[in-house]
Amino acid sequence: MPLDTTSHKVPVARSAADLRSAVAAWRAKDETVALVPTMGALHEGHLSLVDLVRTKANRVVVSIFVNPTQFAPHEDFSAYPRTEAADAAKLEGKADLIFAPDAADMYPEGFSTTISLSGVTEPLEGQFRPTHFAGVATVVAKLILRAMPDIAIFGEKDWQQLMVIRRMVADLDIPVEILGGPIMREADGLAMSSRNVYLTPAERAAAGQLNVILKETAISISAGILIPEATKAGAAKILALGFDKLDYLEVREAASLKEFPTGRPTGPARILVAAKIGKTRLIDNMPV
Ligand code: PAF
């Protein structure tokens, strides 16, 4: 099927075959290719990833696919914002191709394969969303195998996801360079997220304090306070802000996401949080 170039200015491929033929045409000219996997509802965070890989590859493909397999049945799959026309407009002049398959193309009748990782998937998000990373790993592997890019980039806001993808790519010898893009923040420091649109004004105000508490907790650990003590104080502050539930506030080894058994960071460390306010679950992280 020819590329859909009528509806949006950035051409849209809907099938693996169309994506592959566009990539093959670039490869024939010795051009390099970067992939930016997204679920759409694009914001400045996504666009910063596109801008970053633009400086590293000749061609940029942005995939837009709300992946059903990474949502649990009680999660927001059907409510997740779907804004393809607005996304395509934001990508004008930035991306060379949008890859927007439908679920039947990605998961045809009889689809039976799941990529699941142990270790890095188990703590933090893995405790609260036990099927999430298998859905992410499987769809990301499929997107990479379909596009065969030189580079794929993921936002550091989903830090654990980035570590899971790096692990999968290393374990399966997938020939792609995985880059992480820095977290983009609103003026008050709230990490940009497609889910921020769910917040009421009062929730939005409290949400803007999450990063402040994260930073204070990271600073107190760097100043020598033990991790359990500092995170306990941080957790109390988050709940006092009006968050309904704190799933975790933890400091972990940055790459393996293992705990520091002595209660003090002994190498690169990351503080990570997930907390629910109203109907919205927010995550954030930063280096310690
Ligand atoms: O981070 C996301 O938007 C998604 O988890 C991803 C990587 C596009 C896979 O569906």
mmCIF file of C-alpha atoms and ligand atoms in Angstrom:
data_model
loop_
_atom_site.group_PDB
_atom_site.id
_atom_site.type_symbol
_atom_site.label_atom_id
_atom_site.label_comp_id
_atom_site.label_asym_id
_atom_site.label_seq_id
_atom_site.Cartn_x
_atom_site.Cartn_y
_atom_site.Cartn_z
ATOM 1 C CA MET A 1 0.000 0.000 0.000
ATOM 2 C CA PRO A 2 1.457 3.463 -0.835
ATOM 3 C CA LEU A 3 2.297 5.738 2.107
ATOM 4 C CA ASP A 4 -0.599 7.858 3.311
ATOM 5 C CA THR A 5 0.687 11.327 2.358
ATOM 6 C CA THR A 6 -2.733 12.952 1.993
ATOM 7 C CA SER A 7 -3.980 13.423 5.564
ATOM 8 C CA HIS A 8 -0.861 14.920 7.174
ATOM 9 C CA LYS A 9 2.240 16.617 5.863
ATOM 10 C CA VAL A 10 4.578 14.049 7.448
ATOM 11 C CA PRO A 11 3.984 10.800 5.520
ATOM 12 C CA VAL A 12 2.317 8.056 7.569
ATOM 13 C CA ALA A 13 3.122 4.350 7.234
ATOM 14 C CA ARG A 14 0.437 2.023 8.596
ATOM 15 C CA SER A 15 2.080 -1.363 7.992
ATOM 16 C CA ALA A 16 5.463 -2.981 8.495
ATOM 17 C CA ALA A 17 5.850 -3.322 4.709
ATOM 18 C CA ASP A 18 5.355 0.421 4.135
ATOM 19 C CA LEU A 19 7.713 1.302 6.956
ATOM 20 C CA ARG A 20 10.356 -1.076 5.633
ATOM 21 C CA SER A 21 10.154 0.209 2.074
ATOM 22 C CA ALA A 22 10.608 3.829 3.250
ATOM 23 C CA VAL A 23 13.596 2.799 5.385
ATOM 24 C CA ALA A 24 15.049 0.723 2.520
ATOM 25 C CA ALA A 25 14.915 3.758 0.209
ATOM 26 C CA TRP A 26 16.920 5.770 2.765
ATOM 27 C CA ARG A 27 19.381 2.919 3.304
ATOM 28 C CA ALA A 28 19.939 2.762 -0.472
ATOM 29 C CA LYS A 29 21.227 6.344 -0.187
ATOM 30 C CA ASP A 30 23.452 5.413 2.785
ATOM 31 C CA GLU A 31 21.296 7.445 5.155
ATOM 32 C CA THR A 32 21.115 6.624 8.863
ATOM 33 C CA VAL A 33 17.807 6.181 10.660
ATOM 34 C CA ALA A 34 16.572 6.973 14.157
ATOM 35 C CA LEU A 35 13.362 5.700 15.741
ATOM 36 C CA VAL A 36 11.388 7.566 18.419
ATOM 37 C CA PRO A 37 8.790 5.145 19.824
ATOM 38 C CA THR A 38 5.785 6.939 21.366
ATOM 39 C CA MET A 39 2.176 6.335 22.267
ATOM 40 C CA GLY A 40 1.234 9.720 20.782
ATOM 41 C CA ALA A 41 -0.336 12.650 22.677
ATOM 42 C CA LEU A 42 2.972 14.309 21.929
ATOM 43 C CA HIS A 43 4.309 17.053 24.193
ATOM 44 C CA GLU A 44 7.596 18.972 24.438
ATOM 45 C CA GLY A 45 9.239 15.940 26.053
ATOM 46 C CA HIS A 46 8.641 13.809 22.963
ATOM 47 C CA LEU A 47 9.618 16.638 20.628
ATOM 48 C CA SER A 48 12.905 17.088 22.512
ATOM 49 C CA LEU A 49 13.684 13.412 21.769
ATOM 50 C CA VAL A 50 12.953 13.991 18.088
ATOM 51 C CA ASP A 51 15.188 17.083 18.069
ATOM 52 C CA LEU A 52 17.964 15.180 19.844
ATOM 53 C CA VAL A 53 18.060 12.258 17.399
ATOM 54 C CA ARG A 54 17.770 14.620 14.439
ATOM 55 C CA THR A 55 21.310 15.689 15.296
ATOM 56 C CA LYS A 56 22.479 12.043 15.206
ATOM 57 C CA ALA A 57 20.748 10.461 12.198
ATOM 58 C CA ASN A 58 19.762 11.525 8.681
ATOM 59 C CA ARG A 59 16.169 10.311 9.001
ATOM 60 C CA VAL A 60 13.760 10.230 11.927
ATOM 61 C CA VAL A 61 10.788 7.877 12.237
ATOM 62 C CA VAL A 62 8.303 8.560 15.056
ATOM 63 C CA SER A 63 6.055 5.640 15.900
ATOM 64 C CA ILE A 64 2.642 6.351 17.403
ATOM 65 C CA PHE A 65 0.958 3.279 18.847
ATOM 66 C CA VAL A 66 -1.041 3.026 22.069
ATOM 67 C CA ASN A 67 0.143 -0.441 22.950
ATOM 68 C CA PRO A 68 -2.663 -2.454 24.565
ATOM 69 C CA THR A 69 -0.372 -5.127 26.006
ATOM 70 C CA GLN A 70 1.395 -2.761 28.409
ATOM 71 C CA PHE A 71 -1.839 -1.715 30.133
ATOM 72 C CA ALA A 72 -3.434 -3.869 32.821
ATOM 73 C CA PRO A 73 -7.215 -4.353 32.513
ATOM 74 C CA HIS A 74 -7.941 -1.719 35.219
ATOM 75 C CA GLU A 75 -5.601 0.890 33.660
ATOM 76 C CA ASP A 76 -6.345 3.782 31.299
ATOM 77 C CA PHE A 77 -5.933 2.105 27.883
ATOM 78 C CA SER A 78 -9.285 3.278 26.522
ATOM 79 C CA ALA A 79 -9.014 6.753 28.107
ATOM 80 C CA TYR A 80 -5.414 7.269 26.949
ATOM 81 C CA PRO A 81 -5.394 10.415 24.748
ATOM 82 C CA ARG A 82 -5.330 9.674 21.019
ATOM 83 C CA THR A 83 -4.497 12.826 19.054
ATOM 84 C CA GLU A 84 -2.916 11.674 15.802
ATOM 85 C CA ALA A 85 -3.755 14.749 13.684
ATOM 86 C CA ALA A 86 -2.357 17.135 16.321
ATOM 87 C CA ASP A 87 0.691 14.879 16.794
ATOM 88 C CA ALA A 88 1.357 14.886 13.049
ATOM 89 C CA ALA A 89 1.145 18.689 12.969
ATOM 90 C CA LYS A 90 3.710 18.907 15.797
ATOM 91 C CA LEU A 91 6.063 16.657 13.837
ATOM 92 C CA GLU A 92 6.005 18.752 10.665
ATOM 93 C CA GLY A 93 9.537 19.743 9.746
ATOM 94 C CA LYS A 94 10.915 17.449 12.486
ATOM 95 C CA ALA A 95 10.139 13.838 11.478
ATOM 96 C CA ASP A 96 10.520 12.161 8.099
ATOM 97 C CA LEU A 97 7.918 9.472 8.701
ATOM 98 C CA ILE A 98 5.217 8.583 11.208
ATOM 99 C CA PHE A 99 4.673 4.886 11.776
ATOM 100 C CA ALA A 100 1.126 4.474 13.096
ATOM 101 C CA PRO A 101 0.003 0.869 12.799
ATOM 102 C CA ASP A 102 -3.256 -0.410 14.234
ATOM 103 C CA ALA A 103 -3.460 -3.141 16.852
ATOM 104 C CA ALA A 104 -4.428 -5.817 14.312
ATOM 105 C CA ASP A 105 -1.273 -5.055 12.308
ATOM 106 C CA MET A 106 0.975 -5.232 15.384
ATOM 107 C CA TYR A 107 -0.787 -8.208 16.977
ATOM 108 C CA PRO A 108 -2.442 -10.240 14.231
ATOM 109 C CA GLU A 109 -4.654 -13.218 14.993
ATOM 110 C CA GLY A 110 -2.538 -15.965 16.569
ATOM 111 C CA PHE A 111 0.143 -13.646 17.996
ATOM 112 C CA SER A 112 1.736 -15.650 20.842
ATOM 113 C CA THR A 113 5.164 -14.225 21.697
ATOM 114 C CA THR A 114 6.058 -12.264 24.803
ATOM 115 C CA ILE A 115 9.487 -10.950 25.770
ATOM 116 C CA SER A 116 9.802 -10.949 29.523
ATOM 117 C CA LEU A 117 12.862 -9.967 31.522
ATOM 118 C CA SER A 118 13.766 -10.814 35.080
ATOM 119 C CA GLY A 119 15.806 -8.627 37.451
ATOM 120 C CA VAL A 120 15.467 -5.055 36.294
ATOM 121 C CA THR A 121 11.705 -5.430 35.672
ATOM 122 C CA GLU A 122 10.931 -6.752 39.151
ATOM 123 C CA PRO A 123 11.150 -3.855 41.641
ATOM 124 C CA LEU A 124 9.363 -0.467 41.558
ATOM 125 C CA GLU A 125 6.924 -0.444 38.612
ATOM 126 C CA GLY A 126 7.151 -4.229 38.439
ATOM 127 C CA GLN A 127 5.593 -4.481 41.913
ATOM 128 C CA PHE A 128 2.585 -2.392 40.926
ATOM 129 C CA ARG A 129 2.268 -3.174 37.208
ATOM 130 C CA PRO A 130 3.445 -6.800 36.989
ATOM 131 C CA THR A 131 2.599 -7.298 33.288
ATOM 132 C CA HIS A 132 3.661 -3.836 32.108
ATOM 133 C CA PHE A 133 7.286 -4.387 31.108
ATOM 134 C CA ALA A 134 6.588 -7.579 29.160
ATOM 135 C CA GLY A 135 4.164 -5.505 27.072
ATOM 136 C CA VAL A 136 6.728 -2.727 26.656
ATOM 137 C CA ALA A 137 9.637 -5.063 25.820
ATOM 138 C CA THR A 138 7.585 -6.988 23.270
ATOM 139 C CA VAL A 139 6.268 -3.920 21.457
ATOM 140 C CA VAL A 140 9.635 -2.136 21.505
ATOM 141 C CA ALA A 141 11.353 -5.228 20.087
ATOM 142 C CA LYS A 142 8.734 -5.361 17.334
ATOM 143 C CA LEU A 143 9.064 -1.651 16.543
ATOM 144 C CA ILE A 144 12.859 -1.920 16.389
ATOM 145 C CA LEU A 145 12.749 -5.071 14.250
ATOM 146 C CA ARG A 146 10.293 -3.421 11.884
ATOM 147 C CA ALA A 147 12.252 -0.178 11.463
ATOM 148 C CA MET A 148 15.780 -1.593 11.971
ATOM 149 C CA PRO A 149 17.038 1.867 13.010
ATOM 150 C CA ASP A 150 20.625 2.751 13.891
ATOM 151 C CA ILE A 151 19.369 4.551 17.010
ATOM 152 C CA ALA A 152 16.240 4.384 19.148
ATOM 153 C CA ILE A 153 15.587 6.978 21.841
ATOM 154 C CA PHE A 154 13.459 6.861 25.006
ATOM 155 C CA GLY A 155 12.761 9.515 27.630
ATOM 156 C CA GLU A 156 14.500 9.278 30.994
ATOM 157 C CA LYS A 157 11.182 10.028 32.690
ATOM 158 C CA ASP A 158 10.436 6.318 32.329
ATOM 159 C CA TRP A 159 13.850 5.488 33.788
ATOM 160 C CA GLN A 160 13.085 1.866 34.593
ATOM 161 C CA GLN A 161 11.646 1.370 31.088
ATOM 162 C CA LEU A 162 14.884 2.745 29.621
ATOM 163 C CA MET A 163 16.941 0.306 31.735
ATOM 164 C CA VAL A 164 14.664 -2.592 30.701
ATOM 165 C CA ILE A 165 15.077 -1.733 27.015
ATOM 166 C CA ARG A 166 18.855 -1.407 27.333
ATOM 167 C CA ARG A 167 18.960 -4.829 29.032
ATOM 168 C CA MET A 168 16.762 -6.446 26.373
ATOM 169 C CA VAL A 169 18.777 -4.998 23.494
ATOM 170 C CA ALA A 170 22.043 -6.176 25.095
ATOM 171 C CA ASP A 171 20.675 -9.639 25.950
ATOM 172 C CA LEU A 172 19.180 -10.265 22.505
ATOM 173 C CA ASP A 173 22.106 -8.693 20.562
ATOM 174 C CA ILE A 174 19.721 -6.334 18.785
ATOM 175 C CA PRO A 175 21.949 -4.099 16.642
ATOM 176 C CA VAL A 176 20.652 -0.696 17.697
ATOM 177 C CA GLU A 177 22.049 2.075 19.875
ATOM 178 C CA ILE A 178 19.674 3.003 22.695
ATOM 179 C CA LEU A 179 19.747 6.640 23.786
ATOM 180 C CA GLY A 180 18.035 8.276 26.746
ATOM 181 C CA GLY A 181 16.695 11.822 26.499
ATOM 182 C CA PRO A 182 16.592 14.144 29.531
ATOM 183 C CA ILE A 183 13.272 14.719 31.331
ATOM 184 C CA MET A 184 11.473 17.845 30.128
ATOM 185 C CA ARG A 185 9.742 19.741 32.925
ATOM 186 C CA GLU A 186 7.012 22.357 33.219
ATOM 187 C CA ALA A 187 7.894 25.733 34.798
ATOM 188 C CA ASP A 188 7.264 24.358 38.332
ATOM 189 C CA GLY A 189 9.323 21.252 37.618
ATOM 190 C CA LEU A 190 6.493 18.772 36.969
ATOM 191 C CA ALA A 191 7.826 16.131 34.579
ATOM 192 C CA MET A 192 6.002 16.406 31.257
ATOM 193 C CA SER A 193 3.685 13.470 30.627
ATOM 194 C CA SER A 194 0.750 12.710 28.347
ATOM 195 C CA ARG A 195 -1.159 11.796 31.521
ATOM 196 C CA ASN A 196 -0.841 15.310 33.028
ATOM 197 C CA VAL A 197 -3.993 16.244 31.065
ATOM 198 C CA TYR A 198 -6.006 14.130 33.535
ATOM 199 C CA LEU A 199 -5.085 16.427 36.493
ATOM 200 C CA THR A 200 -7.653 18.845 37.954
ATOM 201 C CA PRO A 201 -6.262 22.338 38.782
ATOM 202 C CA ALA A 202 -5.868 21.429 42.489
ATOM 203 C CA GLU A 203 -4.148 18.135 41.631
ATOM 204 C CA ARG A 204 -1.939 19.933 39.131
ATOM 205 C CA ALA A 205 -0.744 22.326 41.853
ATOM 206 C CA ALA A 206 0.159 19.444 44.199
ATOM 207 C CA ALA A 207 1.741 17.475 41.339
ATOM 208 C CA GLY A 208 4.172 20.353 40.761
ATOM 209 C CA GLN A 209 5.614 19.770 44.253
ATOM 210 C CA LEU A 210 6.524 16.118 43.629
ATOM 211 C CA ASN A 211 9.799 17.000 41.925
ATOM 212 C CA VAL A 212 10.626 19.473 44.707
ATOM 213 C CA ILE A 213 10.346 16.728 47.338
ATOM 214 C CA LEU A 214 12.307 14.352 45.130
ATOM 215 C CA LYS A 215 15.109 16.914 44.881
ATOM 216 C CA GLU A 216 15.079 17.647 48.634
ATOM 217 C CA THR A 217 15.271 13.922 49.384
ATOM 218 C CA ALA A 218 18.135 13.434 46.923
ATOM 219 C CA ILE A 219 20.005 16.370 48.496
ATOM 220 C CA SER A 220 19.569 15.019 52.015
ATOM 221 C CA ILE A 221 20.939 11.613 50.923
ATOM 222 C CA SER A 222 23.914 13.299 49.255
ATOM 223 C CA ALA A 223 24.448 15.163 52.536
ATOM 224 C CA GLY A 224 24.762 11.832 54.388
ATOM 225 C CA ILE A 225 21.254 10.991 55.645
ATOM 226 C CA LEU A 226 20.613 7.237 55.298
ATOM 227 C CA ILE A 227 18.321 6.264 52.394
ATOM 228 C CA PRO A 228 15.541 4.702 54.552
ATOM 229 C CA GLU A 229 15.418 7.772 56.797
ATOM 230 C CA ALA A 230 15.418 10.274 53.923
ATOM 231 C CA THR A 231 12.805 8.406 51.861
ATOM 232 C CA LYS A 232 10.548 8.006 54.907
ATOM 233 C CA ALA A 233 10.598 11.788 55.415
ATOM 234 C CA GLY A 234 10.021 12.366 51.678
ATOM 235 C CA ALA A 235 7.099 9.915 51.655
ATOM 236 C CA ALA A 236 5.406 11.755 54.535
ATOM 237 C CA LYS A 237 5.762 15.058 52.655
ATOM 238 C CA ILE A 238 4.247 13.582 49.471
ATOM 239 C CA LEU A 239 1.213 12.265 51.364
ATOM 240 C CA ALA A 240 0.855 15.613 53.173
ATOM 241 C CA LEU A 241 0.581 17.329 49.766
ATOM 242 C CA GLY A 242 -2.689 15.478 49.131
ATOM 243 C CA PHE A 243 -1.452 12.519 47.081
ATOM 244 C CA ASP A 244 -3.863 9.640 47.650
ATOM 245 C CA LYS A 245 -1.335 6.826 47.436
ATOM 246 C CA LEU A 246 2.423 6.557 47.282
ATOM 247 C CA ASP A 247 3.446 3.406 45.420
ATOM 248 C CA TYR A 248 7.143 3.945 46.043
ATOM 249 C CA LEU A 249 9.838 6.482 46.805
ATOM 250 C CA GLU A 250 13.122 4.625 46.559
ATOM 251 C CA VAL A 251 16.789 5.085 45.820
ATOM 252 C CA ARG A 252 18.316 2.405 43.623
ATOM 253 C CA GLU A 253 21.484 1.646 41.673
ATOM 254 C CA ALA A 254 20.959 3.617 38.473
ATOM 255 C CA ALA A 255 21.374 0.794 35.922
ATOM 256 C CA SER A 256 20.491 -2.455 37.744
ATOM 257 C CA LEU A 257 17.839 -0.841 39.983
ATOM 258 C CA LYS A 258 19.149 -2.952 42.851
ATOM 259 C CA GLU A 259 18.968 -1.625 46.401
ATOM 260 C CA PHE A 260 21.983 -0.241 48.234
ATOM 261 C CA PRO A 261 22.290 -2.719 51.119
ATOM 262 C CA THR A 262 24.190 -0.303 53.374
ATOM 263 C CA GLY A 263 21.549 2.444 53.055
ATOM 264 C CA ARG A 264 24.120 4.685 51.383
ATOM 265 C CA PRO A 265 24.725 5.055 47.623
ATOM 266 C CA THR A 266 28.005 3.381 46.698
ATOM 267 C CA GLY A 267 27.835 4.193 42.969
ATOM 268 C CA PRO A 268 25.569 5.956 40.452
ATOM 269 C CA ALA A 269 22.126 6.208 42.087
ATOM 270 C CA ARG A 270 18.655 7.310 41.098
ATOM 271 C CA ILE A 271 15.712 8.317 43.251
ATOM 272 C CA LEU A 272 12.405 7.162 41.773
ATOM 273 C CA VAL A 273 8.820 7.900 42.758
ATOM 274 C CA ALA A 274 5.338 6.777 41.733
ATOM 275 C CA ALA A 275 2.314 8.334 43.388
ATOM 276 C CA LYS A 276 -1.376 8.597 42.653
ATOM 277 C CA ILE A 277 -3.411 11.775 42.921
ATOM 278 C CA GLY A 278 -7.085 11.509 42.021
ATOM 279 C CA LYS A 279 -7.249 9.270 38.960
ATOM 280 C CA THR A 280 -3.710 10.063 37.810
ATOM 281 C CA ARG A 281 -0.599 8.054 38.581
ATOM 282 C CA LEU A 282 2.569 10.136 38.244
ATOM 283 C CA ILE A 283 6.149 8.930 38.057
ATOM 284 C CA ASP A 284 9.366 10.900 38.249
ATOM 285 C CA ASN A 285 13.048 10.318 38.961
ATOM 286 C CA MET A 286 16.389 12.077 39.173
ATOM 287 C CA PRO A 287 20.025 11.299 39.907
ATOM 288 C CA VAL A 288 21.208 11.267 43.521
HETATM 289 O O1 PAF B 1 7.149 5.221 26.719
HETATM 290 C C1 PAF B 1 6.206 4.969 25.941
HETATM 291 O O2 PAF B 1 5.540 5.855 25.406
HETATM 292 C C2 PAF B 1 5.867 3.515 25.649
HETATM 293 O O3 PAF B 1 6.053 2.720 26.772
HETATM 294 C C3 PAF B 1 6.638 2.951 24.437
HETATM 295 C C4 PAF B 1 8.140 2.924 24.699
HETATM 296 C C5 PAF B 1 6.349 3.795 23.206
HETATM 297 C C6 PAF B 1 6.192 1.522 24.167
HETATM 298 O O4 PAF B 1 4.830 1.445 23.895
#
